[in-house]
Structures are given as C-alpha cells and as structure tokens.
Amino acid sequence: KDQHILHFQNLFFLAAYVVIAVHLAWGGGFDLNFMQLILLVGVFYLVGFIKVALYTAFLNSEKALFSLKEVWLLSALSLYPVFIILPLGAFLGEFLSLFSEALGMTFFYGSLLGAFIYVNILRVRYMKQIFHKRGSFVWLISLSEIVLFFITSLVLFMLGMTFVIKTIENLLKGIY
C-alpha cells in the first residue's frame, strides 16, 4: 500500500514539474524541445530533493519525529495548486503580464495549503511540541518555497535558458 502511494506521489511530481516547465517556456516565448523538458524536470526534481532533505533535517534536529516519506508528502501537497493556478496564469499573463507573479503565487499558496493540511490534520501534536506557534511553521515553509522559486530561476538562468531572460525583459518592460 505504501508503494502505491509513493508511486502516485512521484507521478504527481512529474506531472506538476512538466506543467511548470511548459508554462515557463510559454511565458518566455520559446519552443521547448523534449531534451530541454527532461532537463527542466530534472532540475526541479533535484531542487525538490534538496528541499525535502533540508526540511527533514530541520524537523528532526533534536528528536527523530518525521520520516522522509512524511516530508515528501508535505512537498507533494504544496504542489497541488500548480494544476489550478498555472492554467489560470496563462490567461492572467496575457491580460495583466503577471506570469512570473502567478508562478510565485503558485509555490507560495501551494506551500501554505500543504503546510496547513500537514499541521492541522496529520501532525498536530508533534507540531505543537516543536513549534510553540503553528503559524511559524507555515510561514517557514512558505518563505522557503519563494526562495526555491528564485533559486530555480537562477539555476535556469545559469544553464543559459533564454526564456528566463525574456521573462525578466517582459517584467522590466511592464515596470517602465
């Protein structure tokens, strides 16, 4: 039974990362070939693994309370709104030039939802032991998702992907 849940989570991650990569390409205005798609999904997986490892190390710093599977579940829950906000972001991006903001909001609100579900449904008593205020954990996860968004953008920029440059140019044109 646990294997089925793990396979579903991995398929969920794959689908979410493919949706993010396709919308990044759309926002940058360039065609995404299959190898670039594989590269982007690989970068997203790598950053996701690092994030889950950091969360697990942070949560288990004093006492081992959380398994890697539980933190992996939290990470999967935080990506759920990708399937709702990014398709809406496509329409908002054309109308209001808010593509990057929509992507950032996806990570932000997705992590809020995931952390809220995790704290209030799955592990209430453990969270109360670790954090005196439940909100501190939610905001920690949310801020780390925003940092993850900017780190991912920086990694893609260093890889020479032209859509990051075009997205920044479009944002600057909208500001000035």
Short mmCIF file of C-alpha atoms in Angstrom, two decimals:
data_model
loop_
_atom_site.label_atom_id
_atom_site.label_comp_id
_atom_site.label_asym_id
_atom_site.label_seq_id
_atom_site.Cartn_x
_atom_site.Cartn_y
_atom_site.Cartn_z
CA LYS A 1 0.00 0.00 0.00
CA ASP A 2 2.81 2.44 0.83
CA GLN A 3 4.47 1.68 -2.50
CA HIS A 4 1.30 2.68 -4.36
CA ILE A 5 1.19 5.99 -2.50
CA LEU A 6 4.87 6.60 -3.26
CA HIS A 7 4.36 5.85 -6.97
CA PHE A 8 1.36 8.17 -7.07
CA GLN A 9 3.39 10.95 -5.42
CA ASN A 10 6.19 10.51 -7.95
CA LEU A 11 3.72 10.67 -10.86
CA PHE A 12 2.16 13.72 -9.25
CA PHE A 13 5.58 15.40 -9.01
CA LEU A 14 6.36 14.51 -12.62
CA ALA A 15 3.07 15.96 -13.87
CA ALA A 16 3.46 19.12 -11.78
CA TYR A 17 7.03 19.70 -12.94
CA VAL A 18 6.08 19.16 -16.59
CA VAL A 19 3.25 21.69 -16.22
CA ILE A 20 5.64 24.20 -14.62
CA ALA A 21 8.27 23.70 -17.35
CA VAL A 22 5.73 24.10 -20.16
CA HIS A 23 4.35 27.28 -18.62
CA LEU A 24 7.85 28.68 -18.11
CA ALA A 25 8.52 28.08 -21.80
CA TRP A 26 5.23 29.68 -22.71
CA GLY A 27 6.00 32.71 -20.52
CA GLY A 28 9.42 33.07 -22.10
CA GLY A 29 8.05 32.77 -25.61
CA PHE A 30 10.22 29.96 -26.93
CA ASP A 31 9.65 26.40 -28.06
CA LEU A 32 10.58 23.71 -25.57
CA ASN A 33 12.00 20.54 -27.09
CA PHE A 34 11.94 17.15 -25.38
CA MET A 35 15.54 17.29 -24.10
CA GLN A 36 15.01 20.72 -22.55
CA LEU A 37 11.84 19.41 -20.91
CA ILE A 38 13.77 16.47 -19.43
CA LEU A 39 16.49 18.86 -18.22
CA LEU A 40 14.00 21.21 -16.57
CA VAL A 41 12.11 18.40 -14.87
CA GLY A 42 15.44 17.00 -13.64
CA VAL A 43 16.40 20.39 -12.18
CA PHE A 44 13.01 20.65 -10.46
CA TYR A 45 13.41 17.13 -9.02
CA LEU A 46 16.92 17.95 -7.78
CA VAL A 47 15.76 21.12 -6.07
CA GLY A 48 12.78 19.21 -4.63
CA PHE A 49 15.03 16.50 -3.18
CA ILE A 50 17.28 19.14 -1.61
CA LYS A 51 14.24 20.91 -0.16
CA VAL A 52 12.83 17.70 1.34
CA ALA A 53 16.23 16.79 2.81
CA LEU A 54 16.54 20.24 4.40
CA TYR A 55 13.01 20.08 5.82
CA THR A 56 13.66 16.62 7.25
CA ALA A 57 16.95 17.69 8.81
CA PHE A 58 15.32 20.79 10.29
CA LEU A 59 12.31 18.96 11.71
CA ASN A 60 14.43 16.13 13.15
CA SER A 61 17.20 18.34 14.54
CA GLU A 62 16.50 17.47 18.18
CA LYS A 63 14.48 14.28 18.04
CA ALA A 64 13.54 11.99 15.15
CA LEU A 65 9.81 12.59 14.75
CA PHE A 66 9.28 12.70 11.00
CA SER A 67 10.17 10.25 8.29
CA LEU A 68 11.34 11.27 4.85
CA LYS A 69 8.05 9.92 3.43
CA GLU A 70 6.01 12.31 5.57
CA VAL A 71 8.01 15.32 4.46
CA TRP A 72 7.81 14.08 0.86
CA LEU A 73 4.01 14.02 1.29
CA LEU A 74 4.07 17.63 2.51
CA SER A 75 6.09 18.60 -0.53
CA ALA A 76 3.58 16.88 -2.82
CA LEU A 77 0.70 18.68 -1.13
CA SER A 78 2.43 22.00 -1.69
CA LEU A 79 2.44 21.43 -5.47
CA TYR A 80 -1.27 20.68 -5.78
CA PRO A 81 -2.36 24.26 -6.75
CA VAL A 82 0.05 24.16 -9.72
CA PHE A 83 -2.71 22.46 -11.69
CA ILE A 84 -5.18 25.23 -10.80
CA ILE A 85 -3.17 28.47 -10.73
CA LEU A 86 -0.84 27.93 -13.70
CA PRO A 87 -3.59 27.36 -16.27
CA LEU A 88 -5.30 30.49 -14.90
CA GLY A 89 -1.91 32.23 -15.01
CA ALA A 90 -1.82 31.68 -18.76
CA PHE A 91 -4.89 33.91 -19.13
CA LEU A 92 -3.72 36.36 -16.49
CA GLY A 93 -0.29 36.54 -18.11
CA GLU A 94 -1.72 37.73 -21.41
CA PHE A 95 -4.13 40.12 -19.80
CA LEU A 96 -2.08 41.60 -16.95
CA SER A 97 1.51 40.48 -17.67
CA LEU A 98 1.61 38.59 -14.37
CA PHE A 99 3.15 35.30 -15.46
CA SER A 100 6.04 35.32 -13.00
CA GLU A 101 3.84 36.52 -10.18
CA ALA A 102 1.37 33.71 -10.91
CA LEU A 103 4.18 31.16 -10.74
CA GLY A 104 5.46 32.65 -7.49
CA MET A 105 1.96 32.64 -6.03
CA THR A 106 1.61 29.00 -7.03
CA PHE A 107 4.57 28.00 -4.88
CA PHE A 108 3.56 30.36 -2.09
CA TYR A 109 -0.10 29.41 -1.72
CA GLY A 110 0.62 25.78 -2.51
CA SER A 111 3.07 25.60 0.35
CA LEU A 112 0.61 27.37 2.64
CA LEU A 113 -2.07 24.82 1.77
CA GLY A 114 0.30 21.89 2.18
CA ALA A 115 1.65 23.13 5.49
CA PHE A 116 -1.86 23.92 6.76
CA ILE A 117 -3.11 20.42 5.91
CA TYR A 118 0.00 18.85 7.39
CA VAL A 119 -0.11 20.86 10.61
CA ASN A 120 -3.85 20.73 11.22
CA ILE A 121 -4.69 17.22 10.04
CA LEU A 122 -1.65 14.96 10.03
CA ARG A 123 0.71 16.01 12.84
CA VAL A 124 -0.94 18.50 15.18
CA ARG A 125 0.55 17.24 18.44
CA TYR A 126 4.10 16.93 17.08
CA MET A 127 3.97 20.42 15.63
CA LYS A 128 2.85 21.83 18.96
CA GLN A 129 5.86 20.20 20.59
CA ILE A 130 8.32 21.56 18.03
CA PHE A 131 6.79 24.98 17.34
CA HIS A 132 5.02 26.94 20.02
CA LYS A 133 3.04 28.79 17.37
CA ARG A 134 1.69 26.82 14.45
CA GLY A 135 1.95 29.81 12.16
CA SER A 136 5.75 29.87 12.38
CA PHE A 137 5.98 26.52 10.59
CA VAL A 138 3.54 27.61 7.88
CA TRP A 139 5.48 30.81 7.20
CA LEU A 140 8.79 28.98 7.26
CA ILE A 141 7.56 26.60 4.56
CA SER A 142 6.06 29.46 2.55
CA LEU A 143 9.20 31.57 2.62
CA SER A 144 11.31 28.58 1.65
CA GLU A 145 9.02 27.99 -1.35
CA ILE A 146 9.59 31.57 -2.50
CA VAL A 147 13.34 31.10 -2.07
CA LEU A 148 13.03 27.84 -4.02
CA PHE A 149 11.31 29.73 -6.86
CA PHE A 150 14.15 32.26 -7.09
CA ILE A 151 16.87 29.59 -6.80
CA THR A 152 15.22 27.60 -9.58
CA SER A 153 15.09 30.72 -11.76
CA LEU A 154 18.77 31.38 -11.03
CA VAL A 155 19.76 27.81 -11.91
CA LEU A 156 17.83 28.01 -15.17
CA PHE A 157 19.48 31.34 -15.95
CA MET A 158 22.92 29.86 -15.34
CA LEU A 159 22.06 26.99 -17.68
CA GLY A 160 21.57 29.57 -20.40
CA MET A 161 17.84 29.17 -20.89
CA THR A 162 16.62 32.11 -22.94
CA PHE A 163 13.10 32.15 -21.54
CA VAL A 164 14.32 33.40 -18.14
CA ILE A 165 15.97 36.38 -19.82
CA LYS A 166 12.84 37.08 -21.89
CA THR A 167 10.62 36.85 -18.82
CA ILE A 168 12.77 39.37 -16.96
CA GLU A 169 12.77 41.66 -20.01
CA ASN A 170 8.97 41.45 -20.19
CA LEU A 171 8.71 42.28 -16.50
CA LEU A 172 11.02 45.27 -16.91
CA LYS A 173 9.00 46.50 -19.89
CA GLY A 174 5.89 46.27 -17.75
CA ILE A 175 7.52 48.25 -14.92
CA TYR A 176 8.94 51.08 -17.03
#
